[in-house]
PDB file of C-alpha atoms and ligand atoms in Angstrom:
ATOM      1  CA  MET P   1      88.441  90.392  97.656  1.00  0.00           C
ATOM      2  CA  GLY P   2      91.952  89.662  99.774  1.00  0.00           C
ATOM      3  CA  ASP P   3      94.805  92.388  99.883  1.00  0.00           C
ATOM      4  CA  ILE P   4      97.490  91.826  97.445  1.00  0.00           C
ATOM      5  CA  PHE P   5     101.144  92.130  98.840  1.00  0.00           C
ATOM      6  CA  ILE P   6     104.615  92.111  96.772  1.00  0.00           C
ATOM      7  CA  LEU P   7     107.625  90.111  98.463  1.00  0.00           C
ATOM      8  CA  ARG P   8     111.033  91.034  96.370  1.00  0.00           C
ATOM      9  CA  LEU P   9     113.846  88.424  97.097  1.00  0.00           C
ATOM     10  CA  GLY P  10     117.040  89.660  97.611  1.00  0.00           C
ATOM     11  CA  HIS P  11     118.318  92.442  95.048  1.00  0.00           C
ATOM     12  CA  ARG P  12     121.859  93.321  94.328  1.00  0.00           C
ATOM     13  CA  PRO P  13     122.014  96.250  95.562  1.00  0.00           C
ATOM     14  CA  GLU P  14     124.406  98.193  93.166  1.00  0.00           C
ATOM     15  CA  ARG P  15     122.458  96.679  90.130  1.00  0.00           C
ATOM     16  CA  ASP P  16     118.901  95.767  91.665  1.00  0.00           C
ATOM     17  CA  ALA P  17     117.955  98.381  93.939  1.00  0.00           C
ATOM     18  CA  ARG P  18     116.266 100.780  90.870  1.00  0.00           C
ATOM     19  CA  ILE P  19     114.130  97.745  89.412  1.00  0.00           C
ATOM     20  CA  THR P  20     113.015  97.093  93.393  1.00  0.00           C
ATOM     21  CA  THR P  21     111.448 100.636  93.861  1.00  0.00           C
ATOM     22  CA  HIS P  22     110.281 100.688  90.074  1.00  0.00           C
ATOM     23  CA  ALA P  23     108.485  97.183  91.424  1.00  0.00           C
ATOM     24  CA  GLY P  24     107.459  99.056  94.739  1.00  0.00           C
ATOM     25  CA  LEU P  25     105.592 101.539  92.646  1.00  0.00           C
ATOM     26  CA  THR P  26     104.326  99.372  90.229  1.00  0.00           C
ATOM     27  CA  ALA P  27     102.808  97.561  92.897  1.00  0.00           C
ATOM     28  CA  ARG P  28     101.258 100.586  94.617  1.00  0.00           C
ATOM     29  CA  ALA P  29      99.744 101.928  91.267  1.00  0.00           C
ATOM     30  CA  LEU P  30      98.277  98.384  90.604  1.00  0.00           C
ATOM     31  CA  GLY P  31      96.565  98.124  93.594  1.00  0.00           C
ATOM     32  CA  ALA P  32      98.662  96.323  96.301  1.00  0.00           C
ATOM     33  CA  LYS P  33      99.213  97.397  99.796  1.00  0.00           C
ATOM     34  CA  GLY P  34     102.690  97.094 100.615  1.00  0.00           C
ATOM     35  CA  MET P  35     105.709  95.343  99.899  1.00  0.00           C
ATOM     36  CA  LEU P  36     108.348  92.650 101.690  1.00  0.00           C
ATOM     37  CA  LEU P  37     111.940  93.211 101.061  1.00  0.00           C
ATOM     38  CA  THR P  38     114.537  90.433 101.847  1.00  0.00           C
ATOM     39  CA  VAL P  39     117.179  92.929 101.997  1.00  0.00           C
ATOM     40  CA  ASP P  40     117.439  95.431 104.765  1.00  0.00           C
ATOM     41  CA  ASP P  41     117.941  98.631 102.480  1.00  0.00           C
ATOM     42  CA  LYS P  42     115.884 101.836 104.310  1.00  0.00           C
ATOM     43  CA  SER P  43     116.404 103.853 100.991  1.00  0.00           C
ATOM     44  CA  GLU P  44     114.092 101.930  99.273  1.00  0.00           C
ATOM     45  CA  THR P  45     111.388 102.541 102.235  1.00  0.00           C
ATOM     46  CA  GLU P  46     112.312 106.184 102.252  1.00  0.00           C
ATOM     47  CA  SER P  47     112.199 106.633  98.448  1.00  0.00           C
ATOM     48  CA  ILE P  48     108.613 104.837  98.476  1.00  0.00           C
ATOM     49  CA  ASP P  49     107.486 106.838 101.374  1.00  0.00           C
ATOM     50  CA  ARG P  50     108.177 109.853  99.458  1.00  0.00           C
ATOM     51  CA  VAL P  51     105.799 108.785  97.184  1.00  0.00           C
ATOM     52  CA  VAL P  52     103.106 108.060  99.136  1.00  0.00           C
ATOM     53  CA  GLN P  53     103.342 111.267 101.094  1.00  0.00           C
ATOM     54  CA  ALA P  54     103.047 113.000  97.415  1.00  0.00           C
ATOM     55  CA  TRP P  55     100.651 111.259  95.939  1.00  0.00           C
ATOM     56  CA  GLY P  56      98.518 109.074  98.737  1.00  0.00           C
ATOM     57  CA  GLY P  57      97.478 105.813  99.618  1.00  0.00           C
ATOM     58  CA  ASP P  58      99.051 104.097 102.540  1.00  0.00           C
ATOM     59  CA  PHE P  59     101.254 101.624 100.858  1.00  0.00           C
ATOM     60  CA  PHE P  60     103.941 100.478 102.956  1.00  0.00           C
ATOM     61  CA  VAL P  61     107.484  98.829 102.749  1.00  0.00           C
ATOM     62  CA  ARG P  62     109.239  96.486 104.960  1.00  0.00           C
ATOM     63  CA  THR P  63     112.681  95.150 104.623  1.00  0.00           C
ATOM     64  CA  GLY P  64     114.574  92.768 106.334  1.00  0.00           C
ATOM     65  CA  VAL P  65     111.767  89.855 106.039  1.00  0.00           C
ATOM     66  CA  GLY P  66     112.799  86.382 105.797  1.00  0.00           C
ATOM     67  CA  TYR P  67     111.326  85.076 102.282  1.00  0.00           C
ATOM     68  CA  ARG P  68     110.652  81.447 103.979  1.00  0.00           C
ATOM     69  CA  SER P  69     108.661  83.140 107.153  1.00  0.00           C
ATOM     70  CA  ALA P  70     106.935  85.489 104.774  1.00  0.00           C
ATOM     71  CA  MET P  71     105.747  82.783 102.469  1.00  0.00           C
ATOM     72  CA  LYS P  72     104.442  80.175 104.947  1.00  0.00           C
ATOM     73  CA  GLN P  73     102.943  83.116 107.057  1.00  0.00           C
ATOM     74  CA  CYS P  74     100.746  84.356 104.021  1.00  0.00           C
ATOM     75  CA  LYS P  75      99.503  80.675 103.839  1.00  0.00           C
ATOM     76  CA  GLU P  76      98.938  80.211 107.911  1.00  0.00           C
ATOM     77  CA  ARG P  77      96.654  83.158 107.595  1.00  0.00           C
ATOM     78  CA  GLY P  78      94.267  81.787 104.527  1.00  0.00           C
ATOM     79  CA  GLY P  79      96.505  83.286 101.886  1.00  0.00           C
ATOM     80  CA  ILE P  80      97.660  82.023  98.650  1.00  0.00           C
ATOM     81  CA  VAL P  81     101.338  82.605  97.523  1.00  0.00           C
ATOM     82  CA  VAL P  82     102.469  83.256  93.723  1.00  0.00           C
ATOM     83  CA  HIS P  83     105.388  83.062  92.559  1.00  0.00           C
ATOM     84  CA  LEU P  84     106.477  84.608  89.377  1.00  0.00           C
ATOM     85  CA  THR P  85     108.885  82.537  87.246  1.00  0.00           C
ATOM     86  CA  MET P  86     109.112  82.348  83.196  1.00  0.00           C
ATOM     87  CA  TYR P  87     109.417  78.532  84.362  1.00  0.00           C
ATOM     88  CA  GLY P  88     105.675  78.203  85.734  1.00  0.00           C
ATOM     89  CA  VAL P  89     102.413  77.607  84.325  1.00  0.00           C
ATOM     90  CA  ASN P  90     101.428  80.521  81.634  1.00  0.00           C
ATOM     91  CA  LEU P  91      99.160  83.252  83.126  1.00  0.00           C
ATOM     92  CA  PRO P  92      96.631  82.813  80.886  1.00  0.00           C
ATOM     93  CA  ASP P  93      96.101  79.007  81.953  1.00  0.00           C
ATOM     94  CA  CYS P  94      95.934  79.695  85.876  1.00  0.00           C
ATOM     95  CA  ILE P  95      94.498  83.583  86.459  1.00  0.00           C
ATOM     96  CA  GLY P  96      90.945  82.090  86.651  1.00  0.00           C
ATOM     97  CA  ARG P  97      92.270  79.805  89.514  1.00  0.00           C
ATOM     98  CA  ILE P  98      93.949  82.528  91.279  1.00  0.00           C
ATOM     99  CA  ARG P  99      90.851  84.998  90.582  1.00  0.00           C
ATOM    100  CA  ASP P 100      88.449  82.884  92.343  1.00  0.00           C
ATOM    101  CA  GLU P 101      90.831  82.074  95.018  1.00  0.00           C
ATOM    102  CA  TRP P 102      91.217  85.652  96.122  1.00  0.00           C
ATOM    103  CA  ARG P 103      87.844  86.501  95.208  1.00  0.00           C
ATOM    104  CA  THR P 104      87.016  84.602  98.338  1.00  0.00           C
ATOM    105  CA  SER P 105      88.828  87.130 100.057  1.00  0.00           C
ATOM    106  CA  LYS P 106      92.086  85.098 100.539  1.00  0.00           C
ATOM    107  CA  ASP P 107      95.243  87.354 100.261  1.00  0.00           C
ATOM    108  CA  VAL P 108      97.800  86.711  97.425  1.00  0.00           C
ATOM    109  CA  LEU P 109     101.378  87.289  98.387  1.00  0.00           C
ATOM    110  CA  VAL P 110     103.113  87.848  94.925  1.00  0.00           C
ATOM    111  CA  VAL P 111     107.260  86.847  94.993  1.00  0.00           C
ATOM    112  CA  VAL P 112     109.010  88.274  92.472  1.00  0.00           C
ATOM    113  CA  GLY P 113     112.976  87.241  91.998  1.00  0.00           C
ATOM    114  CA  ALA P 114     116.151  89.349  90.976  1.00  0.00           C
ATOM    115  CA  GLU P 115     118.964  87.175  90.581  1.00  0.00           C
ATOM    116  CA  LYS P 116     118.887  83.018  90.928  1.00  0.00           C
ATOM    117  CA  VAL P 117     115.683  82.391  93.103  1.00  0.00           C
ATOM    118  CA  PRO P 118     116.406  79.799  95.855  1.00  0.00           C
ATOM    119  CA  GLY P 119     114.784  76.488  94.786  1.00  0.00           C
ATOM    120  CA  ASP P 120     112.535  75.918  97.866  1.00  0.00           C
ATOM    121  CA  VAL P 121     110.541  79.066  96.600  1.00  0.00           C
ATOM    122  CA  TYR P 122     109.298  76.956  94.019  1.00  0.00           C
ATOM    123  CA  GLN P 123     108.046  74.484  96.599  1.00  0.00           C
ATOM    124  CA  LEU P 124     106.487  77.095  98.951  1.00  0.00           C
ATOM    125  CA  ALA P 125     104.604  78.939  96.201  1.00  0.00           C
ATOM    126  CA  ASP P 126     101.035  77.789  95.598  1.00  0.00           C
ATOM    127  CA  TYR P 127     101.195  79.090  92.357  1.00  0.00           C
ATOM    128  CA  ASN P 128     104.424  79.297  90.091  1.00  0.00           C
ATOM    129  CA  VAL P 129     103.429  81.435  87.422  1.00  0.00           C
ATOM    130  CA  ALA P 130     104.883  82.635  83.916  1.00  0.00           C
ATOM    131  CA  VAL P 131     103.926  85.522  82.330  1.00  0.00           C
ATOM    132  CA  GLY P 132     104.588  83.925  79.161  1.00  0.00           C
ATOM    133  CA  ASN P 133     107.625  81.179  79.169  1.00  0.00           C
ATOM    134  CA  GLN P 134     110.331  83.903  78.006  1.00  0.00           C
ATOM    135  CA  PRO P 135     112.543  85.937  79.974  1.00  0.00           C
ATOM    136  CA  HIS P 136     111.843  89.440  80.878  1.00  0.00           C
ATOM    137  CA  SER P 137     111.244  91.929  83.677  1.00  0.00           C
ATOM    138  CA  GLU P 138     109.709  90.940  87.018  1.00  0.00           C
ATOM    139  CA  VAL P 139     108.563  94.895  86.788  1.00  0.00           C
ATOM    140  CA  ALA P 140     106.919  93.894  83.711  1.00  0.00           C
ATOM    141  CA  ALA P 141     105.472  90.332  84.903  1.00  0.00           C
ATOM    142  CA  LEU P 142     104.514  92.106  88.402  1.00  0.00           C
ATOM    143  CA  ALA P 143     102.385  94.504  86.097  1.00  0.00           C
ATOM    144  CA  LEU P 144     100.769  92.205  84.267  1.00  0.00           C
ATOM    145  CA  PHE P 145      99.979  89.638  86.925  1.00  0.00           C
ATOM    146  CA  LEU P 146      98.297  92.657  88.546  1.00  0.00           C
ATOM    147  CA  ASP P 147      96.252  93.728  85.969  1.00  0.00           C
ATOM    148  CA  ARG P 148      94.929  90.235  84.762  1.00  0.00           C
ATOM    149  CA  LEU P 149      94.043  89.307  88.293  1.00  0.00           C
ATOM    150  CA  GLN P 150      91.955  92.318  89.436  1.00  0.00           C
ATOM    151  CA  GLU P 151      90.642  92.531  85.468  1.00  0.00           C
ATOM    152  CA  GLY P 152      92.002  96.402  84.918  1.00  0.00           C
ATOM    153  CA  GLN P 153      89.707  97.632  87.907  1.00  0.00           C
ATOM    154  CA  THR P 154      92.777  99.010  89.674  1.00  0.00           C
ATOM    155  CA  LEU P 155      93.313 101.919  87.071  1.00  0.00           C
ATOM    156  CA  LYS P 156      90.238 103.739  88.554  1.00  0.00           C
ATOM    157  CA  GLN P 157      91.404 103.433  92.254  1.00  0.00           C
ATOM    158  CA  GLU P 158      91.420 106.797  94.141  1.00  0.00           C
ATOM    159  CA  PHE P 159      94.512 107.436  96.494  1.00  0.00           C
ATOM    160  CA  LYS P 160      93.072 109.134  99.306  1.00  0.00           C
ATOM    161  CA  GLY P 161      95.604 111.687 101.389  1.00  0.00           C
ATOM    162  CA  GLY P 162      98.282 113.266  99.361  1.00  0.00           C
ATOM    163  CA  GLU P 163      99.845 116.620  98.989  1.00  0.00           C
ATOM    164  CA  LEU P 164      99.390 116.252  94.946  1.00  0.00           C
ATOM    165  CA  LYS P 165      96.257 114.825  93.092  1.00  0.00           C
ATOM    166  CA  ILE P 166      96.701 114.911  88.730  1.00  0.00           C
ATOM    167  CA  ILE P 167      93.726 116.409  86.653  1.00  0.00           C
ATOM    168  CA  PRO P 168      93.727 114.034  83.716  1.00  0.00           C
ATOM    169  CA  THR P 169      94.350 116.267  80.485  1.00  0.00           C
ATOM    170  CA  GLU P 170      94.604 115.240  76.685  1.00  0.00           C
ATOM    171  CA  HIS P 171      97.830 117.725  76.491  1.00  0.00           C
ATOM    172  CA  GLY P 172     100.069 119.316  78.921  1.00  0.00           C
ATOM    173  CA  LYS P 173     100.116 118.565  83.023  1.00  0.00           C
ATOM    174  CA  ASN P 174      97.379 119.657  85.483  1.00  0.00           C
ATOM    175  CA  VAL P 175      98.603 119.031  89.155  1.00  0.00           C
ATOM    176  CA  GLN P 176      96.517 119.733  91.867  1.00  0.00           C
ATOM    177  CA  LYS P 177      97.819 120.812  95.634  1.00  0.00           C
ATOM    178  CA  GLU P 178      95.577 118.968  98.257  1.00  0.00           C
ATOM    179  CA  SER P 179      94.863 122.027 100.896  1.00  0.00           C
TER     180      SER P 179
HETATM  181  C1  SAM Y   1     115.209  88.871  85.590  1.00  0.00           C
HETATM  182  S1  SAM Y   1     114.582  87.505  86.368  1.00  0.00           S
HETATM  183  C2  SAM Y   1     116.533  86.649  86.839  1.00  0.00           C
HETATM  184  C3  SAM Y   1     115.323  85.284  87.389  1.00  0.00           C
HETATM  185  C4  SAM Y   1     116.987  84.121  87.737  1.00  0.00           C
HETATM  186  N1  SAM Y   1     117.602  83.942  86.501  1.00  0.00           N
HETATM  187  C5  SAM Y   1     116.317  82.633  87.885  1.00  0.00           C
HETATM  188  O1  SAM Y   1     116.863  81.887  87.446  1.00  0.00           O
HETATM  189  O2  SAM Y   1     115.263  82.805  88.646  1.00  0.00           O
HETATM  190  C6  SAM Y   1     114.194  88.076  87.402  1.00  0.00           C
HETATM  191  C7  SAM Y   1     112.747  88.012  87.900  1.00  0.00           C
HETATM  192  O3  SAM Y   1     112.082  88.114  87.176  1.00  0.00           O
HETATM  193  C8  SAM Y   1     110.644  87.532  86.590  1.00  0.00           C
HETATM  194  N2  SAM Y   1     110.476  87.144  85.589  1.00  0.00           N
HETATM  195  C9  SAM Y   1     111.329  87.158  84.237  1.00  0.00           C
HETATM  196  N3  SAM Y   1     110.790  86.589  83.526  1.00  0.00           N
HETATM  197  C10 SAM Y   1     109.190  86.143  83.789  1.00  0.00           C
HETATM  198  C11 SAM Y   1     108.182  85.512  83.231  1.00  0.00           C
HETATM  199  N4  SAM Y   1     108.454  85.313  81.720  1.00  0.00           N
HETATM  200  N5  SAM Y   1     106.973  85.315  83.824  1.00  0.00           N
HETATM  201  C12 SAM Y   1     106.896  85.495  85.403  1.00  0.00           C
HETATM  202  N6  SAM Y   1     108.068  86.455  85.425  1.00  0.00           N
HETATM  203  C13 SAM Y   1     108.942  86.272  85.500  1.00  0.00           C
HETATM  204  C14 SAM Y   1     110.620  86.607  88.301  1.00  0.00           C
HETATM  205  O4  SAM Y   1     109.770  86.879  89.018  1.00  0.00           O
HETATM  206  C15 SAM Y   1     112.274  86.527  87.591  1.00  0.00           C
HETATM  207  O5  SAM Y   1     112.622  86.147  89.548  1.00  0.00           O
END
């Protein structure tokens, strides 16, 4: 299997910052290695770094990344670029082909938008994928895509090196402090 990375296209700081954080947390929880942001917003890095420190793993955030170069570099290194857009090919009709490529160790760069997506993103992507051809949310689209790609396997993953660990409990909360 290849590694999975997210590319978040420019958010409007006053409107989309919280959604970007949610996209990062969702990507981390569902098995991605890191998130690239086209905006230069260090507060995103800090808030996700705090989660990584508390809960473990080595998810990274890189800000101020050019979307064209990130997409081109992924392809030059043998990876594939998947752009999530409601205008694309519906997920059930293409996830098998994408999963086959990922299983041959190709990295997958998943691109999600915020406001209007630049036209060349549709051309640079190897796959334009719709999570249903209706408008909804980049966080929901990302979660469903990552889950279908990995067939639910990442929900069982261990995050090593954190300060806190949840002991799953039927009622209440049980959080262990790691020494
Ligand atoms: C709120 S939408 C705005 C899209 C923007 N109006 C445009 O014209 O591209 C933000 C992002 O959510 C994701 N998204 C929303 N609905 C989707 C769907 N049905 N399938 C896949 N991605 C979706 C896309 O990545 C999109 O760029």
